[in-house]
């Protein structure tokens, strides 16, 4: 069972990488914002049926959460739109190298300050060096 969740995360990563190329191609034909809208529309429809047939939660509970917790959809739309813009210009691998760098840096900031209700995990010297090396690798990955 311990291997299941990492495997699911790998499958999610594969799906996101494929999605980026697919949406980048769609964006070339329909437009960047239009492609984001189409992608979110199809995803919303798929989730509607998943919730309808398999959902066990309570959608109305969303009215009782802090409003900032509802920003995930906006952040997802921002990410998707940027991805559609960037992937056709620099490719999937370079895009994801930069995306992962952004995720790790933001994750470290969230951990450092315990943002969004998270546990505080300070950035120590080892993490700071790792972040610096991450940007070195990002440069090497994209340097011709």
PDB file of C-alpha atoms in Angstrom:
ATOM      1  CA  UNK A   1       0.000   0.000   0.000  1.00  0.00           C
ATOM      2  CA  UNK A   2       2.935   2.374   0.643  1.00  0.00           C
ATOM      3  CA  UNK A   3       3.844   2.259  -3.061  1.00  0.00           C
ATOM      4  CA  UNK A   4       0.294   3.075  -4.231  1.00  0.00           C
ATOM      5  CA  UNK A   5       0.345   6.799  -3.489  1.00  0.00           C
ATOM      6  CA  UNK A   6       3.737   7.498  -5.077  1.00  0.00           C
ATOM      7  CA  UNK A   7       2.615   5.535  -8.144  1.00  0.00           C
ATOM      8  CA  UNK A   8      -0.592   7.561  -8.316  1.00  0.00           C
ATOM      9  CA  UNK A   9       1.498  10.761  -8.089  1.00  0.00           C
ATOM     10  CA  UNK A  10       3.672   9.536 -10.979  1.00  0.00           C
ATOM     11  CA  UNK A  11       0.552   8.810 -13.042  1.00  0.00           C
ATOM     12  CA  UNK A  12      -0.693  12.317 -12.205  1.00  0.00           C
ATOM     13  CA  UNK A  13       2.621  13.771 -13.365  1.00  0.00           C
ATOM     14  CA  UNK A  14       2.430  11.818 -16.617  1.00  0.00           C
ATOM     15  CA  UNK A  15      -1.110  13.075 -17.161  1.00  0.00           C
ATOM     16  CA  UNK A  16      -0.135  16.707 -16.519  1.00  0.00           C
ATOM     17  CA  UNK A  17       2.818  16.494 -18.931  1.00  0.00           C
ATOM     18  CA  UNK A  18       0.620  14.999 -21.664  1.00  0.00           C
ATOM     19  CA  UNK A  19      -2.103  17.544 -20.908  1.00  0.00           C
ATOM     20  CA  UNK A  20       0.369  20.392 -21.385  1.00  0.00           C
ATOM     21  CA  UNK A  21       1.325  19.312 -24.892  1.00  0.00           C
ATOM     22  CA  UNK A  22      -2.283  18.560 -25.824  1.00  0.00           C
ATOM     23  CA  UNK A  23      -3.503  21.933 -24.524  1.00  0.00           C
ATOM     24  CA  UNK A  24      -0.580  23.737 -26.181  1.00  0.00           C
ATOM     25  CA  UNK A  25      -1.646  22.299 -29.531  1.00  0.00           C
ATOM     26  CA  UNK A  26      -5.273  23.179 -28.852  1.00  0.00           C
ATOM     27  CA  UNK A  27      -4.204  26.718 -27.938  1.00  0.00           C
ATOM     28  CA  UNK A  28      -2.476  27.154 -31.301  1.00  0.00           C
ATOM     29  CA  UNK A  29      -5.764  26.404 -33.053  1.00  0.00           C
ATOM     30  CA  UNK A  30      -8.322  28.011 -30.740  1.00  0.00           C
ATOM     31  CA  UNK A  31      -6.396  30.663 -28.800  1.00  0.00           C
ATOM     32  CA  UNK A  32      -4.760  30.589 -25.383  1.00  0.00           C
ATOM     33  CA  UNK A  33      -7.717  31.678 -23.250  1.00  0.00           C
ATOM     34  CA  UNK A  34     -10.139  29.708 -25.392  1.00  0.00           C
ATOM     35  CA  UNK A  35      -8.060  26.559 -24.941  1.00  0.00           C
ATOM     36  CA  UNK A  36      -8.025  27.075 -21.174  1.00  0.00           C
ATOM     37  CA  UNK A  37     -11.794  27.506 -21.216  1.00  0.00           C
ATOM     38  CA  UNK A  38     -12.307  24.360 -23.317  1.00  0.00           C
ATOM     39  CA  UNK A  39      -9.974  22.334 -21.082  1.00  0.00           C
ATOM     40  CA  UNK A  40     -11.638  23.494 -17.867  1.00  0.00           C
ATOM     41  CA  UNK A  41     -15.091  22.980 -19.394  1.00  0.00           C
ATOM     42  CA  UNK A  42     -14.372  19.374 -20.310  1.00  0.00           C
ATOM     43  CA  UNK A  43     -12.726  18.770 -16.925  1.00  0.00           C
ATOM     44  CA  UNK A  44     -15.706  20.326 -15.143  1.00  0.00           C
ATOM     45  CA  UNK A  45     -18.093  18.069 -17.069  1.00  0.00           C
ATOM     46  CA  UNK A  46     -16.021  14.977 -16.198  1.00  0.00           C
ATOM     47  CA  UNK A  47     -15.944  15.978 -12.521  1.00  0.00           C
ATOM     48  CA  UNK A  48     -19.689  16.692 -12.552  1.00  0.00           C
ATOM     49  CA  UNK A  49     -20.405  13.098 -13.541  1.00  0.00           C
ATOM     50  CA  UNK A  50     -17.786  11.727 -11.135  1.00  0.00           C
ATOM     51  CA  UNK A  51     -19.396  13.635  -8.246  1.00  0.00           C
ATOM     52  CA  UNK A  52     -22.882  12.695  -9.406  1.00  0.00           C
ATOM     53  CA  UNK A  53     -22.183   8.961  -9.530  1.00  0.00           C
ATOM     54  CA  UNK A  54     -19.342   8.479  -7.031  1.00  0.00           C
ATOM     55  CA  UNK A  55     -19.229  11.554  -4.785  1.00  0.00           C
ATOM     56  CA  UNK A  56     -19.608  11.014  -1.070  1.00  0.00           C
ATOM     57  CA  UNK A  57     -18.766  14.506   0.185  1.00  0.00           C
ATOM     58  CA  UNK A  58     -20.893  17.609   0.656  1.00  0.00           C
ATOM     59  CA  UNK A  59     -20.567  20.376  -1.951  1.00  0.00           C
ATOM     60  CA  UNK A  60     -22.597  22.742   0.201  1.00  0.00           C
ATOM     61  CA  UNK A  61     -19.842  22.597   2.838  1.00  0.00           C
ATOM     62  CA  UNK A  62     -17.866  24.889   0.505  1.00  0.00           C
ATOM     63  CA  UNK A  63     -20.049  27.764   1.726  1.00  0.00           C
ATOM     64  CA  UNK A  64     -18.607  27.350   5.230  1.00  0.00           C
ATOM     65  CA  UNK A  65     -14.872  27.277   4.397  1.00  0.00           C
ATOM     66  CA  UNK A  66     -12.665  30.364   4.510  1.00  0.00           C
ATOM     67  CA  UNK A  67     -13.086  32.129   1.159  1.00  0.00           C
ATOM     68  CA  UNK A  68      -9.344  31.964   0.389  1.00  0.00           C
ATOM     69  CA  UNK A  69      -9.703  28.171   0.156  1.00  0.00           C
ATOM     70  CA  UNK A  70     -11.824  28.690  -2.951  1.00  0.00           C
ATOM     71  CA  UNK A  71      -8.909  30.297  -4.846  1.00  0.00           C
ATOM     72  CA  UNK A  72      -7.560  26.934  -6.012  1.00  0.00           C
ATOM     73  CA  UNK A  73      -9.684  27.060  -9.153  1.00  0.00           C
ATOM     74  CA  UNK A  74      -8.336  30.504 -10.059  1.00  0.00           C
ATOM     75  CA  UNK A  75      -4.766  29.353  -9.471  1.00  0.00           C
ATOM     76  CA  UNK A  76      -5.451  26.287 -11.618  1.00  0.00           C
ATOM     77  CA  UNK A  77      -6.794  28.492 -14.407  1.00  0.00           C
ATOM     78  CA  UNK A  78      -3.708  30.727 -14.162  1.00  0.00           C
ATOM     79  CA  UNK A  79      -1.373  27.714 -14.301  1.00  0.00           C
ATOM     80  CA  UNK A  80      -3.222  26.146 -17.227  1.00  0.00           C
ATOM     81  CA  UNK A  81      -3.259  29.390 -19.227  1.00  0.00           C
ATOM     82  CA  UNK A  82       0.459  29.995 -18.622  1.00  0.00           C
ATOM     83  CA  UNK A  83       1.216  26.399 -19.598  1.00  0.00           C
ATOM     84  CA  UNK A  84      -0.733  26.745 -22.854  1.00  0.00           C
ATOM     85  CA  UNK A  85       1.232  29.911 -23.630  1.00  0.00           C
ATOM     86  CA  UNK A  86       4.678  28.583 -22.686  1.00  0.00           C
ATOM     87  CA  UNK A  87       4.738  24.915 -23.838  1.00  0.00           C
ATOM     88  CA  UNK A  88       4.631  25.657 -27.589  1.00  0.00           C
ATOM     89  CA  UNK A  89       7.494  28.150 -27.128  1.00  0.00           C
ATOM     90  CA  UNK A  90       9.971  26.172 -24.986  1.00  0.00           C
ATOM     91  CA  UNK A  91       8.593  22.610 -24.910  1.00  0.00           C
ATOM     92  CA  UNK A  92       7.092  20.407 -22.235  1.00  0.00           C
ATOM     93  CA  UNK A  93      10.332  19.425 -20.454  1.00  0.00           C
ATOM     94  CA  UNK A  94      11.647  22.986 -20.116  1.00  0.00           C
ATOM     95  CA  UNK A  95       8.236  24.190 -18.988  1.00  0.00           C
ATOM     96  CA  UNK A  96       8.049  21.514 -16.330  1.00  0.00           C
ATOM     97  CA  UNK A  97      11.589  22.149 -15.124  1.00  0.00           C
ATOM     98  CA  UNK A  98      10.513  25.742 -14.450  1.00  0.00           C
ATOM     99  CA  UNK A  99       7.130  24.710 -13.011  1.00  0.00           C
ATOM    100  CA  UNK A 100       8.790  22.294 -10.602  1.00  0.00           C
ATOM    101  CA  UNK A 101      11.277  24.984  -9.552  1.00  0.00           C
ATOM    102  CA  UNK A 102       8.370  27.334  -8.851  1.00  0.00           C
ATOM    103  CA  UNK A 103       6.526  24.641  -6.911  1.00  0.00           C
ATOM    104  CA  UNK A 104       9.529  23.807  -4.739  1.00  0.00           C
ATOM    105  CA  UNK A 105      10.331  27.445  -4.001  1.00  0.00           C
ATOM    106  CA  UNK A 106       6.706  28.235  -3.142  1.00  0.00           C
ATOM    107  CA  UNK A 107       6.461  25.027  -1.137  1.00  0.00           C
ATOM    108  CA  UNK A 108       9.531  26.050   0.865  1.00  0.00           C
ATOM    109  CA  UNK A 109       8.015  29.490   1.515  1.00  0.00           C
ATOM    110  CA  UNK A 110       4.705  27.918   2.594  1.00  0.00           C
ATOM    111  CA  UNK A 111       6.581  25.555   4.913  1.00  0.00           C
ATOM    112  CA  UNK A 112       8.840  28.313   6.281  1.00  0.00           C
ATOM    113  CA  UNK A 113       5.921  30.453   7.405  1.00  0.00           C
ATOM    114  CA  UNK A 114       3.239  27.778   7.888  1.00  0.00           C
ATOM    115  CA  UNK A 115       1.038  29.492   5.314  1.00  0.00           C
ATOM    116  CA  UNK A 116      -2.498  28.334   4.503  1.00  0.00           C
ATOM    117  CA  UNK A 117      -2.740  26.434   7.784  1.00  0.00           C
ATOM    118  CA  UNK A 118       0.343  24.288   7.139  1.00  0.00           C
ATOM    119  CA  UNK A 119       2.914  23.150   9.648  1.00  0.00           C
ATOM    120  CA  UNK A 120       6.007  25.378   9.992  1.00  0.00           C
ATOM    121  CA  UNK A 121       9.145  23.718   8.655  1.00  0.00           C
ATOM    122  CA  UNK A 122      11.957  26.265   8.479  1.00  0.00           C
ATOM    123  CA  UNK A 123      14.284  26.576   5.500  1.00  0.00           C
ATOM    124  CA  UNK A 124      17.686  25.516   6.774  1.00  0.00           C
ATOM    125  CA  UNK A 125      21.074  25.822   5.062  1.00  0.00           C
ATOM    126  CA  UNK A 126      20.689  22.438   3.359  1.00  0.00           C
ATOM    127  CA  UNK A 127      17.332  23.418   1.845  1.00  0.00           C
ATOM    128  CA  UNK A 128      18.718  26.808   0.765  1.00  0.00           C
ATOM    129  CA  UNK A 129      21.614  25.095  -1.040  1.00  0.00           C
ATOM    130  CA  UNK A 130      19.179  22.648  -2.639  1.00  0.00           C
ATOM    131  CA  UNK A 131      17.034  25.541  -3.920  1.00  0.00           C
ATOM    132  CA  UNK A 132      20.136  27.272  -5.298  1.00  0.00           C
ATOM    133  CA  UNK A 133      21.170  24.027  -7.048  1.00  0.00           C
ATOM    134  CA  UNK A 134      17.647  23.688  -8.387  1.00  0.00           C
ATOM    135  CA  UNK A 135      18.075  27.003 -10.195  1.00  0.00           C
ATOM    136  CA  UNK A 136      21.522  25.946 -11.422  1.00  0.00           C
ATOM    137  CA  UNK A 137      19.918  22.807 -12.866  1.00  0.00           C
ATOM    138  CA  UNK A 138      17.146  24.914 -14.410  1.00  0.00           C
ATOM    139  CA  UNK A 139      19.798  27.051 -16.112  1.00  0.00           C
ATOM    140  CA  UNK A 140      21.722  23.997 -17.329  1.00  0.00           C
ATOM    141  CA  UNK A 141      18.556  22.316 -18.521  1.00  0.00           C
ATOM    142  CA  UNK A 142      17.622  25.311 -20.678  1.00  0.00           C
ATOM    143  CA  UNK A 143      21.103  26.488 -21.721  1.00  0.00           C
ATOM    144  CA  UNK A 144      21.983  25.684 -25.325  1.00  0.00           C
TER     145      UNK A 144
END
